[in-house]
mmCIF file of C-alpha atoms in Angstrom:
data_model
loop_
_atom_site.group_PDB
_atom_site.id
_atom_site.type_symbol
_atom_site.label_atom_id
_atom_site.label_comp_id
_atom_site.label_asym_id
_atom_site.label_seq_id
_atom_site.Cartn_x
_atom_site.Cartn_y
_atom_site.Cartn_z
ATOM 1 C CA UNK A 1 0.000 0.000 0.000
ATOM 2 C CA UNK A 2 1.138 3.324 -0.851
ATOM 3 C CA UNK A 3 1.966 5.910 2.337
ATOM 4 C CA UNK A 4 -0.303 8.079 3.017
ATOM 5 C CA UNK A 5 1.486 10.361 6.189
ATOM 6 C CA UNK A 6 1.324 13.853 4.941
ATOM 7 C CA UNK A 7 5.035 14.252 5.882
ATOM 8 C CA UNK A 8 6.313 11.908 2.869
ATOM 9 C CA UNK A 9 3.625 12.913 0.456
ATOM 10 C CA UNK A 10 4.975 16.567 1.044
ATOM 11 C CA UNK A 11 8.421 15.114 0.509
ATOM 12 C CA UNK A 12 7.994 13.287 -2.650
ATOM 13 C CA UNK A 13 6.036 16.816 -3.842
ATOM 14 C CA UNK A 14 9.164 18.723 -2.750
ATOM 15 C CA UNK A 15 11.580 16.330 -4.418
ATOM 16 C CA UNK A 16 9.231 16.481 -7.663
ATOM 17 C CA UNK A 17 9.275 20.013 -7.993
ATOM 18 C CA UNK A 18 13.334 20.260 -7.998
ATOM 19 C CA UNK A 19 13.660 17.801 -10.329
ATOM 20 C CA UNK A 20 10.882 19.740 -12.530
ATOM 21 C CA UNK A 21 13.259 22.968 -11.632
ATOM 22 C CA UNK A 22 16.358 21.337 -12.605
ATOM 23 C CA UNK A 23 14.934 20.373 -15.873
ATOM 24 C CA UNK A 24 14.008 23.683 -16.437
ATOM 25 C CA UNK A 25 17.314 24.870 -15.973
ATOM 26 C CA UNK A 26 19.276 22.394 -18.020
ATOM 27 C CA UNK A 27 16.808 21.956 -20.568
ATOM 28 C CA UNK A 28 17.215 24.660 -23.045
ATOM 29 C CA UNK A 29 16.343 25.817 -26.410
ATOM 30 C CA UNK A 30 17.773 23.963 -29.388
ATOM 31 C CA UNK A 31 18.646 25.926 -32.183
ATOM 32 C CA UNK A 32 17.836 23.103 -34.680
ATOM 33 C CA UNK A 33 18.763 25.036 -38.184
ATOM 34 C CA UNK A 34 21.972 25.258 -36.450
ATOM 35 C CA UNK A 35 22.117 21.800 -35.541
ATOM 36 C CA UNK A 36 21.237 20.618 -38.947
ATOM 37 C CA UNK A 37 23.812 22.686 -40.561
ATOM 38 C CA UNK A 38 26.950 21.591 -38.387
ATOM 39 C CA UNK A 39 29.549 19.929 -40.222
ATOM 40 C CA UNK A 40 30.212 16.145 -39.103
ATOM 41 C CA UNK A 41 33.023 14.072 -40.548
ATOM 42 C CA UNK A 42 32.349 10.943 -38.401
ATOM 43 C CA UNK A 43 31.467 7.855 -40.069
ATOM 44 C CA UNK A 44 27.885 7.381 -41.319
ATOM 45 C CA UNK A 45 26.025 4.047 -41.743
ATOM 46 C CA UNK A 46 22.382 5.601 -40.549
ATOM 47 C CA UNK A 47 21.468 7.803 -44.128
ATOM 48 C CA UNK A 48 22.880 11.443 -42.112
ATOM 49 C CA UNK A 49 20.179 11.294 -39.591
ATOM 50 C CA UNK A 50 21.249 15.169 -38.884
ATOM 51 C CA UNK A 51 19.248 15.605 -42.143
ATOM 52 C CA UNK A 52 15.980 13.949 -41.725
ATOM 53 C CA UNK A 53 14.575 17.096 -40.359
ATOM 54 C CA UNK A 54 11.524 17.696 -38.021
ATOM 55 C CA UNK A 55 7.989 15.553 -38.246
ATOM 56 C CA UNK A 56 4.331 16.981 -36.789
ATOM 57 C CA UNK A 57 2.753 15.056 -33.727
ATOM 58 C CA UNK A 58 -0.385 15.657 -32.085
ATOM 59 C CA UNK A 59 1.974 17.808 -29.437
ATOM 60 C CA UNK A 60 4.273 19.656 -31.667
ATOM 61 C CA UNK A 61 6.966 19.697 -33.731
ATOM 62 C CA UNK A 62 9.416 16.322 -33.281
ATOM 63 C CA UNK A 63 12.889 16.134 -34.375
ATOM 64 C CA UNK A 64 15.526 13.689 -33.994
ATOM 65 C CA UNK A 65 19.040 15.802 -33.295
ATOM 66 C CA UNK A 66 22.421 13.681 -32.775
ATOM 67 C CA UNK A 67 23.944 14.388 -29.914
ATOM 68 C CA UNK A 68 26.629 16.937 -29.138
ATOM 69 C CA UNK A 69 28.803 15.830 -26.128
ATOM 70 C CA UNK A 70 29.971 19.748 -25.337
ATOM 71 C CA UNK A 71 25.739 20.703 -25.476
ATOM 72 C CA UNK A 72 24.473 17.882 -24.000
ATOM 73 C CA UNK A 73 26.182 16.293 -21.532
ATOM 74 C CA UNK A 74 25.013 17.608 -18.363
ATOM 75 C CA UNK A 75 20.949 17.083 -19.369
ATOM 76 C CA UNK A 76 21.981 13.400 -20.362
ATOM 77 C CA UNK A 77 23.437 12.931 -17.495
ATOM 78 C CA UNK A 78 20.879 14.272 -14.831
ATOM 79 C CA UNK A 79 18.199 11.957 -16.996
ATOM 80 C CA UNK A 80 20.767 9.207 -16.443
ATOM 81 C CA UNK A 81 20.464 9.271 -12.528
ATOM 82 C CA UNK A 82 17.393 9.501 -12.289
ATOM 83 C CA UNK A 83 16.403 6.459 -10.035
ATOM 84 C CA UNK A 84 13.312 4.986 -12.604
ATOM 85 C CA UNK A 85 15.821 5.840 -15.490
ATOM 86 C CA UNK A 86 19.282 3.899 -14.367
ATOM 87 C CA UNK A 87 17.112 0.857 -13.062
ATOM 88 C CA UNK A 88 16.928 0.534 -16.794
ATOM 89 C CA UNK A 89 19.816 1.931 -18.146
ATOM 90 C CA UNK A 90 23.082 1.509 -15.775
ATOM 91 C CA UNK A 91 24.406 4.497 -16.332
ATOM 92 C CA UNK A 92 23.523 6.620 -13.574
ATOM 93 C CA UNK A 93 26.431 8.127 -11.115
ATOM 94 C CA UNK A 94 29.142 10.362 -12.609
ATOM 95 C CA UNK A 95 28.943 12.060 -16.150
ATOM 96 C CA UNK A 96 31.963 10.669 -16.536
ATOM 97 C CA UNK A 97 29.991 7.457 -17.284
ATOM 98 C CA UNK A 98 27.778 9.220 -19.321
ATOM 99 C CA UNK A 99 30.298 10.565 -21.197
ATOM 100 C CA UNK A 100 32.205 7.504 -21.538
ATOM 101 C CA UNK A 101 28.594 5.993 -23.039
ATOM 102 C CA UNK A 102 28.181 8.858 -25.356
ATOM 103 C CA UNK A 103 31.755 8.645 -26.749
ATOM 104 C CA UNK A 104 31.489 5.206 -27.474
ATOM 105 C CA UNK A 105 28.888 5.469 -30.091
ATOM 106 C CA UNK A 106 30.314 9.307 -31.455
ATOM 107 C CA UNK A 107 34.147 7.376 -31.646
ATOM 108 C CA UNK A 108 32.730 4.714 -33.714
ATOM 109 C CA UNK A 109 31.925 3.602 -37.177
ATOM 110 C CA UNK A 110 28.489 4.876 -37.382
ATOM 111 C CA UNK A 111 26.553 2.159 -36.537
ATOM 112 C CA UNK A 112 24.915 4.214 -33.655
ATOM 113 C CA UNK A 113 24.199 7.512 -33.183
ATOM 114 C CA UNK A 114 23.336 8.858 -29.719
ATOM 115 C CA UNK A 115 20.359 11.306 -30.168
ATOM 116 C CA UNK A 116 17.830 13.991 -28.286
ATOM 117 C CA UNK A 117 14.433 14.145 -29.039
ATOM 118 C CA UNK A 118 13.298 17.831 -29.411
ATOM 119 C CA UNK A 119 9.804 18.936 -29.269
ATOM 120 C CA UNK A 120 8.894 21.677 -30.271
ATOM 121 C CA UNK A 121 12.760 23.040 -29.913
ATOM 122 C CA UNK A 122 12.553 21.732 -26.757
ATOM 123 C CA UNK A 123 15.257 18.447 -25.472
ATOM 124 C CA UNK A 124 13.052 16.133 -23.924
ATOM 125 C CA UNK A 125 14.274 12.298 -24.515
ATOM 126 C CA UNK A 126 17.304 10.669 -25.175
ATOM 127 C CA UNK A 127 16.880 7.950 -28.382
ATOM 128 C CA UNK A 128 19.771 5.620 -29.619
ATOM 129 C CA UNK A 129 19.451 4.739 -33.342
ATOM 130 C CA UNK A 130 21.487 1.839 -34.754
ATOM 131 C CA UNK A 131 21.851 -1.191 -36.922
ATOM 132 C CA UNK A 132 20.684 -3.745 -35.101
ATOM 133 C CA UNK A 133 21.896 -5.976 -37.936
ATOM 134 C CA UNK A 134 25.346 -4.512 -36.829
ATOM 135 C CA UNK A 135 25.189 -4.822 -33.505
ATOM 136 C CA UNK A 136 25.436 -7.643 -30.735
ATOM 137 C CA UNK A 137 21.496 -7.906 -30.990
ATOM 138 C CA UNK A 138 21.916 -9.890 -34.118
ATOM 139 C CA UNK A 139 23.334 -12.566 -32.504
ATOM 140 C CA UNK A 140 19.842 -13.307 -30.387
ATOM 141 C CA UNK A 141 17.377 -13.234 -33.387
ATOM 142 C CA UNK A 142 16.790 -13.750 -36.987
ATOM 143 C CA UNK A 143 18.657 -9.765 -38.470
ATOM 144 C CA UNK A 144 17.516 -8.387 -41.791
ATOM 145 C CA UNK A 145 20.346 -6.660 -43.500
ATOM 146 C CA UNK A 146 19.461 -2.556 -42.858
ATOM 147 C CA UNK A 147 17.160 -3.526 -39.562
ATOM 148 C CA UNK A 148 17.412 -0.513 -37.604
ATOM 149 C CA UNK A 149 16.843 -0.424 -33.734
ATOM 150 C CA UNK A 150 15.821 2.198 -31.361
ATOM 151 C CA UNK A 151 16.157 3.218 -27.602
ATOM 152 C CA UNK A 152 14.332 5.199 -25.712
ATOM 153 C CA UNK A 153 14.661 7.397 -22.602
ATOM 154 C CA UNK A 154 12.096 9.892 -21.489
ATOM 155 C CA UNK A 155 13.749 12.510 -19.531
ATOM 156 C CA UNK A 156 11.572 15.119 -18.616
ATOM 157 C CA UNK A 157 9.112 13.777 -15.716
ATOM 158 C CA UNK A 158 6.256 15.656 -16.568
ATOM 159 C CA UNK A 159 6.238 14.144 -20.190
ATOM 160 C CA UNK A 160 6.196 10.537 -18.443
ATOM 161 C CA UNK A 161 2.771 8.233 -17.274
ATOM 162 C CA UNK A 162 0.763 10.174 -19.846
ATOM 163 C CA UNK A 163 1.295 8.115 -23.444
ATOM 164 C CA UNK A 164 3.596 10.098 -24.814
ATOM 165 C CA UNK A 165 6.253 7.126 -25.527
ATOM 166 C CA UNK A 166 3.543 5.718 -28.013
ATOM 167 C CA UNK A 167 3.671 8.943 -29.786
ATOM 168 C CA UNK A 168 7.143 9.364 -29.873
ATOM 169 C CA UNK A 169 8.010 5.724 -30.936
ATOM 170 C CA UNK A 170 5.406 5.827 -34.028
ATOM 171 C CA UNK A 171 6.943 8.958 -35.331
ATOM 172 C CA UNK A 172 10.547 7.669 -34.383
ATOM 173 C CA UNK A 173 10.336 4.481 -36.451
ATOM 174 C CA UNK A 174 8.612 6.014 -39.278
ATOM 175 C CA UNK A 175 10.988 8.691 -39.502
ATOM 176 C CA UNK A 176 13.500 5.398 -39.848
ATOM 177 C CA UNK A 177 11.250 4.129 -42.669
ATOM 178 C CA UNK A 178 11.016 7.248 -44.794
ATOM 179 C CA UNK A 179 14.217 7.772 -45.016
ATOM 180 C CA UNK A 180 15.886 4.960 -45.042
ATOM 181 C CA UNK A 181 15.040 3.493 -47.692
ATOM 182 C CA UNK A 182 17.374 0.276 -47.348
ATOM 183 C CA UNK A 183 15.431 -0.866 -43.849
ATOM 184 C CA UNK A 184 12.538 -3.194 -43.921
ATOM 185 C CA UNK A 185 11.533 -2.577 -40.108
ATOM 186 C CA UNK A 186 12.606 -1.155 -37.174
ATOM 187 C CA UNK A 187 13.686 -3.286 -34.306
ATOM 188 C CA UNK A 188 13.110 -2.844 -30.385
ATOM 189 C CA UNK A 189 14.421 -4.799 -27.363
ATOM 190 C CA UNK A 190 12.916 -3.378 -24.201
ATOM 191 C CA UNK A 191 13.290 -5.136 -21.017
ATOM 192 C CA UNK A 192 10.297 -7.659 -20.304
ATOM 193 C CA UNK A 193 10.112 -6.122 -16.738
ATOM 194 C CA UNK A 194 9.820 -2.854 -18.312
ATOM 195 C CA UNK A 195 6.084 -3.555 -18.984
ATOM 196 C CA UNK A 196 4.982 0.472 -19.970
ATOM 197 C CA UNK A 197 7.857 0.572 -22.566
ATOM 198 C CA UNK A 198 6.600 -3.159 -23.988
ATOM 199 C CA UNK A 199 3.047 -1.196 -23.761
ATOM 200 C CA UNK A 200 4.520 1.861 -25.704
ATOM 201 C CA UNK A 201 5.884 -0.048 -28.498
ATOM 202 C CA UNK A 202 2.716 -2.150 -28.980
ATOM 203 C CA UNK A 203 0.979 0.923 -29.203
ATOM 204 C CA UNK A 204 2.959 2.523 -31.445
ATOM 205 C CA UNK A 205 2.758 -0.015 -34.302
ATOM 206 C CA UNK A 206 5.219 -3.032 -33.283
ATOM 207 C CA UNK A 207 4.430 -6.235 -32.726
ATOM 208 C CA UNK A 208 5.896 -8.894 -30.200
ATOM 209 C CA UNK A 209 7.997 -10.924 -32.108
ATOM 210 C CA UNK A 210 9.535 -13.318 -29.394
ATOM 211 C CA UNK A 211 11.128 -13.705 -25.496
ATOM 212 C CA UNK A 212 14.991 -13.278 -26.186
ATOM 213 C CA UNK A 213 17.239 -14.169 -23.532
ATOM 214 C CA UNK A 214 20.057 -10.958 -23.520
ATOM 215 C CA UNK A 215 22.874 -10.464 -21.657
ATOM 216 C CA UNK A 216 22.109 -8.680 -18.952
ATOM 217 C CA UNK A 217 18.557 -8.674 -19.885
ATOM 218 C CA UNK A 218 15.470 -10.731 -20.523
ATOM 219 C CA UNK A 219 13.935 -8.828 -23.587
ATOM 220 C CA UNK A 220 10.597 -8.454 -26.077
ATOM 221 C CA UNK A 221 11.669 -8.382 -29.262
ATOM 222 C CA UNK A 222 9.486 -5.828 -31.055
ATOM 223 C CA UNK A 223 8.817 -4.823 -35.157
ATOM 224 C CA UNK A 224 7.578 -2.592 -36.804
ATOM 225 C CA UNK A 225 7.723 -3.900 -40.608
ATOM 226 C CA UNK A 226 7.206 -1.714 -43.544
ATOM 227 C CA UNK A 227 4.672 -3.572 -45.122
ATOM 228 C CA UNK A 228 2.693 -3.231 -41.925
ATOM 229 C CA UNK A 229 3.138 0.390 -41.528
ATOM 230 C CA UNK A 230 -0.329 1.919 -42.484
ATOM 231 C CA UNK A 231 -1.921 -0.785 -40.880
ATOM 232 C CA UNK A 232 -0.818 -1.342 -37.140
#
């Protein structure tokens, strides 16, 4: 049973509120003409997602914006520890480790880019796209060449409990089917614990595909197939 003493309820209000504040602070405007015009060298095996540009939702604007270490760090981070995020993702405590995450992906070949969700110019989730037919993943299931995964974190609090991840998924994934061209569906591992995300991506248009034992991780493997796109 939940607590009801007046004292803790006023304390979890209190500790909601900063975390609202802090968001507020760290979460700024993103200036996204600028971010689609800066130069990148790295390797690319994603189709440039710095040029997909911006899709309509029901709530705004949505646009997919790879991540800049220098610019993003410290809101990546402060989603990172929060307690409901790291039980997920690991990678709360320093930014260091956040950091160390981040560079990983921005170091390597391309097969993952690290990105932030902006709403109407607004950061408010963290996304990972890669190839899942590139990645360790493959190894657990039956990989089309060009299948394309996707992670999700919502930061902000007051976007979460509300059914914005469904949302935000459908528009992610078909933003992976329009322009890539290559990819016959977009693939998603969330934990099998993790029952709102499994929610989320039913919602948005996957379907279960199968239990896969991960390490680390007992996961639903979800798709959303091309051919299946205008339906589910």
């Amino acid at each position: 049973m939940p607590h009801t003493d007046s004292s803790t309820s006023s304390s979890t209000d209190d500790t909601i509120d900063m975390r609202l504040r802090q968001e507020e602070d760290v979460a700024r405007l993103i200036d996204l003409d600028s971010a689609r015009s800066e130069a990148d060298d790295r390797p690319d095996l994603l189709d440039h997602i710095v040029e997909w540009g911006p899709t309509n939702i029901p709530l705004g604007t949505f646009q997919l914006v790879p991540v800049r270490i220098g610019r993003d760090l410290r809101l990546i981070a402060q989603w990172m520890n929060d307690p409901s995020v790291a039980a997920f993702w690991e990678l709360d405590g320093p930014e260091e480790a956040t950091a160390s995450h981040l560079g990983d992906q921005l170091d390597g070949d391309g097969r993952s880019v690290p990105c932030l969700g902006v709403l109407d110019g607004v950061p408010m989730s963290y996304w990972e796209v890669y190839r899942a037919d590139l990645d360790p993943l493959a190894r657990y299931y039956p990989a089309r060449p060009h299948d394309t995964g996707i992670h999700l974190l919502i930061g902000r609090v007051s976007d979460r409990g509300r059914g914005l991840g469904t949302t935000l998924l459908r528009a992610a994934a078909d933003l992976v089917l329009e322009h890539r061209p290559s990819c016959t569906r977009v693939v998603a591992e969330p934990d099998l614990r993790n029952t709102p995300s499994v929610a989320a991506f039913l919602g948005a248009g996957f379907r279960f595909s199968a239990e896969v034992e991960l390490p680390g991780k007992r996961a639903a493997l979800m798709l959303r197939d091309r051919a299946l796109r205008h339906v589910l």
